[in-house]
Short mmCIF file of C-alpha atoms in Angstrom, two decimals:
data_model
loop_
_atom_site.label_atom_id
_atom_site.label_comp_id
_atom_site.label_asym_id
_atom_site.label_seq_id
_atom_site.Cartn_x
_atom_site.Cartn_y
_atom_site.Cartn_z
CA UNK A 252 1.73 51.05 -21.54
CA UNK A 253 -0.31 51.56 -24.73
CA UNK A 254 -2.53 54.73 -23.63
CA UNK A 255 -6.07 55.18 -25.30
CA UNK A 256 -4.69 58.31 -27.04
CA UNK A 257 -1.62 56.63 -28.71
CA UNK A 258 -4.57 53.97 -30.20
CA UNK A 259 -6.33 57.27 -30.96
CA UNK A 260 -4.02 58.58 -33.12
CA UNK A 261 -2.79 55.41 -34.72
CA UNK A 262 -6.83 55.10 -36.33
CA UNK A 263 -6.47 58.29 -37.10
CA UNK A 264 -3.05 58.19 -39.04
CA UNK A 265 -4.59 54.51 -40.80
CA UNK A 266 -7.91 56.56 -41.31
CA UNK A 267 -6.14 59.32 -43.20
CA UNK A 268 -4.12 56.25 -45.07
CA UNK A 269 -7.42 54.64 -46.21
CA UNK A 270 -9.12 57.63 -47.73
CA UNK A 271 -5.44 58.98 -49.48
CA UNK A 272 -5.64 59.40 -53.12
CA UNK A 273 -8.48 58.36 -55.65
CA UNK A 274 -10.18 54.87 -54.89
CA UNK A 275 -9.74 53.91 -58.52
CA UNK A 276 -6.05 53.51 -57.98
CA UNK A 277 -6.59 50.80 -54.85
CA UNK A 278 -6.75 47.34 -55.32
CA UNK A 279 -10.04 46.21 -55.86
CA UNK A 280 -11.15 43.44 -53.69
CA UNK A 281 -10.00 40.42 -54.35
CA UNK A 282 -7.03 41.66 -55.39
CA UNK A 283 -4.76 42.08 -52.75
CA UNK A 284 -3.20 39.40 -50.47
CA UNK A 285 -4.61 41.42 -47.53
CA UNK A 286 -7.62 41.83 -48.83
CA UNK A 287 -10.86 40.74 -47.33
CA UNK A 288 -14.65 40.12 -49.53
CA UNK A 289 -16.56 43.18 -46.99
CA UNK A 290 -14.70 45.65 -44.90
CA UNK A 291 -14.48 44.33 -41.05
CA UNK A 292 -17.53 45.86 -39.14
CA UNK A 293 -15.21 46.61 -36.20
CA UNK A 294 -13.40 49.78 -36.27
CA UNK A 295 -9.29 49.86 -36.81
CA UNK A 296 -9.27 51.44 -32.86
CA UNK A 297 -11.52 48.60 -31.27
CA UNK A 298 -9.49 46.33 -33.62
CA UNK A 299 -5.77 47.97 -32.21
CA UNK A 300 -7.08 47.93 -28.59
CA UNK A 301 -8.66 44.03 -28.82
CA UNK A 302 -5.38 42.85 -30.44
CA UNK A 303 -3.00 44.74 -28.16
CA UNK A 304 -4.96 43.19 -25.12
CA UNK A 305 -5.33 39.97 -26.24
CA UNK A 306 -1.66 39.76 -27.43
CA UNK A 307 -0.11 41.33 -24.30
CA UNK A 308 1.87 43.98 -26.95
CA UNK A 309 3.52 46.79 -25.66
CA UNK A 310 4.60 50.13 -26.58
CA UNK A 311 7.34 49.17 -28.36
CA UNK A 312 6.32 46.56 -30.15
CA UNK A 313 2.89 49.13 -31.52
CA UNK A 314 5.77 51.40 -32.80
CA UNK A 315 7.90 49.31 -34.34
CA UNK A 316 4.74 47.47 -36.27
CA UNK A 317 3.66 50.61 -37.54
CA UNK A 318 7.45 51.05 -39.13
CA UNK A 319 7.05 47.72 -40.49
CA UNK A 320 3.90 48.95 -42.22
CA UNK A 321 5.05 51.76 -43.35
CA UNK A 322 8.49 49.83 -44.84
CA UNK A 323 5.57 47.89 -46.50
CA UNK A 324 3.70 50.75 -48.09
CA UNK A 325 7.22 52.08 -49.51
CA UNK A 326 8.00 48.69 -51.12
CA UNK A 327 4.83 48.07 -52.67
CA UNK A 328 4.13 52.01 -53.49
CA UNK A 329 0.50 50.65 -52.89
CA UNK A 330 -2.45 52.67 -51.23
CA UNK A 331 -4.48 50.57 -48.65
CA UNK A 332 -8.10 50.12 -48.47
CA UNK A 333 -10.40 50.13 -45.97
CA UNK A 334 -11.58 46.00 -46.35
CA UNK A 335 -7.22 45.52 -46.07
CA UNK A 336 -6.12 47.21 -43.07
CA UNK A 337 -7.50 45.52 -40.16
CA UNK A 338 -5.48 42.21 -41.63
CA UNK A 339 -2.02 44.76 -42.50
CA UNK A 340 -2.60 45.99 -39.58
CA UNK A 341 -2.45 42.24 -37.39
CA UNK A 342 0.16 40.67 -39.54
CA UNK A 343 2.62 43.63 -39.14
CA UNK A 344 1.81 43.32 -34.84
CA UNK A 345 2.29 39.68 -35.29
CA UNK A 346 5.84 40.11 -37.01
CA UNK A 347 6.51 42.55 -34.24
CA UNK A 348 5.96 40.46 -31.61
CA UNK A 349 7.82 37.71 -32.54
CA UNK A 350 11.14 39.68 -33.52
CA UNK A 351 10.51 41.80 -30.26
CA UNK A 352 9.36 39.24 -27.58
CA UNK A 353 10.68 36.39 -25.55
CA UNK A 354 7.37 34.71 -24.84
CA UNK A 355 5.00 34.79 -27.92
CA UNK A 356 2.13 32.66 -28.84
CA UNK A 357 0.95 29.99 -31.72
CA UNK A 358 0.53 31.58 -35.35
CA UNK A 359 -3.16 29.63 -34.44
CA UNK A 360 -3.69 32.14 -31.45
CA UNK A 361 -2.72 35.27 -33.45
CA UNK A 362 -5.21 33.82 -36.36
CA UNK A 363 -8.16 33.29 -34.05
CA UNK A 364 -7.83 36.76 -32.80
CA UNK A 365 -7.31 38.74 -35.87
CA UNK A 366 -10.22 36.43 -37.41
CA UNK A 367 -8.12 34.76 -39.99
CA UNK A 368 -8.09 31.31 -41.05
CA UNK A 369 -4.52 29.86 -40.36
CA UNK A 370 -3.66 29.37 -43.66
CA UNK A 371 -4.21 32.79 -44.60
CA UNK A 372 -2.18 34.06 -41.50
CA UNK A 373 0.68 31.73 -42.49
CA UNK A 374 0.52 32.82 -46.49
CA UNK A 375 -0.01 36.66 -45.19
CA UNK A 376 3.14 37.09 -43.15
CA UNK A 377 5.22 35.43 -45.34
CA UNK A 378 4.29 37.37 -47.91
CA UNK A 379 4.84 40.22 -45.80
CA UNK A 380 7.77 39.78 -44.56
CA UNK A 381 9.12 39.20 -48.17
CA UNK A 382 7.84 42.70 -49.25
CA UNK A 383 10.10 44.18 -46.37
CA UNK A 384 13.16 42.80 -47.12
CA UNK A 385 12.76 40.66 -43.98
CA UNK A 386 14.05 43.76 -42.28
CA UNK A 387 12.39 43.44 -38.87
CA UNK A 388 15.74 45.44 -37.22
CA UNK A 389 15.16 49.22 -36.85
CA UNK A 390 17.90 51.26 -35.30
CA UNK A 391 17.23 53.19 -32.17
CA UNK A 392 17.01 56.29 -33.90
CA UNK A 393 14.33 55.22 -36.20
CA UNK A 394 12.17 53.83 -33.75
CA UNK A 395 12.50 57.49 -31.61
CA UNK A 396 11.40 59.12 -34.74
CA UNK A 397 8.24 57.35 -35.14
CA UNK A 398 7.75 57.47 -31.59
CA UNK A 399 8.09 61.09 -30.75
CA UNK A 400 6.38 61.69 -34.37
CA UNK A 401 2.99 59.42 -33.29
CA UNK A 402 3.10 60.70 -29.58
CA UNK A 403 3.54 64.45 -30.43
CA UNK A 404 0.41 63.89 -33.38
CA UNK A 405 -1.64 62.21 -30.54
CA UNK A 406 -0.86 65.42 -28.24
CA UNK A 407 -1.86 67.21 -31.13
CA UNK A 408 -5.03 65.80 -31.43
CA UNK A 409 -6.41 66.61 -28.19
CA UNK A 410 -6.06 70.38 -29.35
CA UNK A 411 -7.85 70.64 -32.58
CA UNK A 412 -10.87 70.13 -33.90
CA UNK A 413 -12.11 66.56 -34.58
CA UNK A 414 -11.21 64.78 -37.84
CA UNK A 415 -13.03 64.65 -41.27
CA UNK A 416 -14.24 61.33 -40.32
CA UNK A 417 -15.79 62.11 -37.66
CA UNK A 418 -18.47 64.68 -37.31
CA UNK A 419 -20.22 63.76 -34.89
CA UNK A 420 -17.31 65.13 -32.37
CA UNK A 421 -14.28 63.90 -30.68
CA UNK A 422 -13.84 60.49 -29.50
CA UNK A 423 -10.29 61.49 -28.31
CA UNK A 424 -10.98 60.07 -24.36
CA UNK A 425 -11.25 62.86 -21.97
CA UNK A 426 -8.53 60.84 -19.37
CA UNK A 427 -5.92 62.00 -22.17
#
């Protein structure tokens, strides 16, 4: 079960990731296959939970799209902006799900819910999965690592103060 403090921490990690280095050095819009004209008025946590509902993910399949986005970020030694992740962030669920699950859905269902046009979904994880190697396997081990590493940081996170981002105060869910 995907807890609200595992989503917590996963905008937090892809908050920290959008604001890492100098802007001048991210592709500018346009640029970038991922890249959309404004940045998505929907936050990357209301994004992770309506995808993750919609597309029935699990656990396992959260983790194991976060490796493929960070075997992504490796390969292209690119930083990721703000009006990119929301659609990184779908494509590398959408490769999850269909290397992890029995029962998946219609690329037309996964473009209707991360608000893509087909097309683009089609074009986006191709592209994707070229810049990974199409490596979609990850060993038990690795998959433990990012697990323990993303679970331990959202323990962490209900003990410390709230994150540059937000000052108006914790949003970390009080059930956690």
């Amino acid at each position: 079960m995907i807890t609200e403090a595992l989503l917590f921490a996963i905008d937090d990690v892809f908050a920290k990731l959008t604001q890492k280095g100098d802007p001048c050095f991210w592709p500018q819009k346009g640029t970038s296959i991922f890249a959309s004209e404004l940045v998505p008025l929907i936050s990357v946590e209301s994004f992770l939970k309506r995808i993750c509902k919609s597309f029935e993910m699990t656990e396992g399949v959260l983790i194991s799209s976060l490796i493929y986005i960070d075997r992504y970020l490796r390969a292209t030694k690119v930083y990721i902006s703000l009006n990119e992740i929301h659609r990184l962030i779908g494509i590398a669920c959408v490769v999850s799900i269909k290397h992890h699950e029995d029962h998946t859905h219609t690329n037309r269902f996964y473009a209707k819910n991360i608000g893509l046009p087909l097309k683009e979904l089609n074009m986006m994880e191709g592209y994707f999965l070229d810049q990974i190697g199409f490596c979609t396997y990850t060993s038990d081990k690795e998959y433990e690592n990012y697990s323990t590493a993303i679970n331990c940081y959202s323990h962490c996170l209900l003990y410390t103060s709230p994150s540059p981002r937000d000052q108006r105060g914790s949003r970390m869910p009080s059930s956690a």
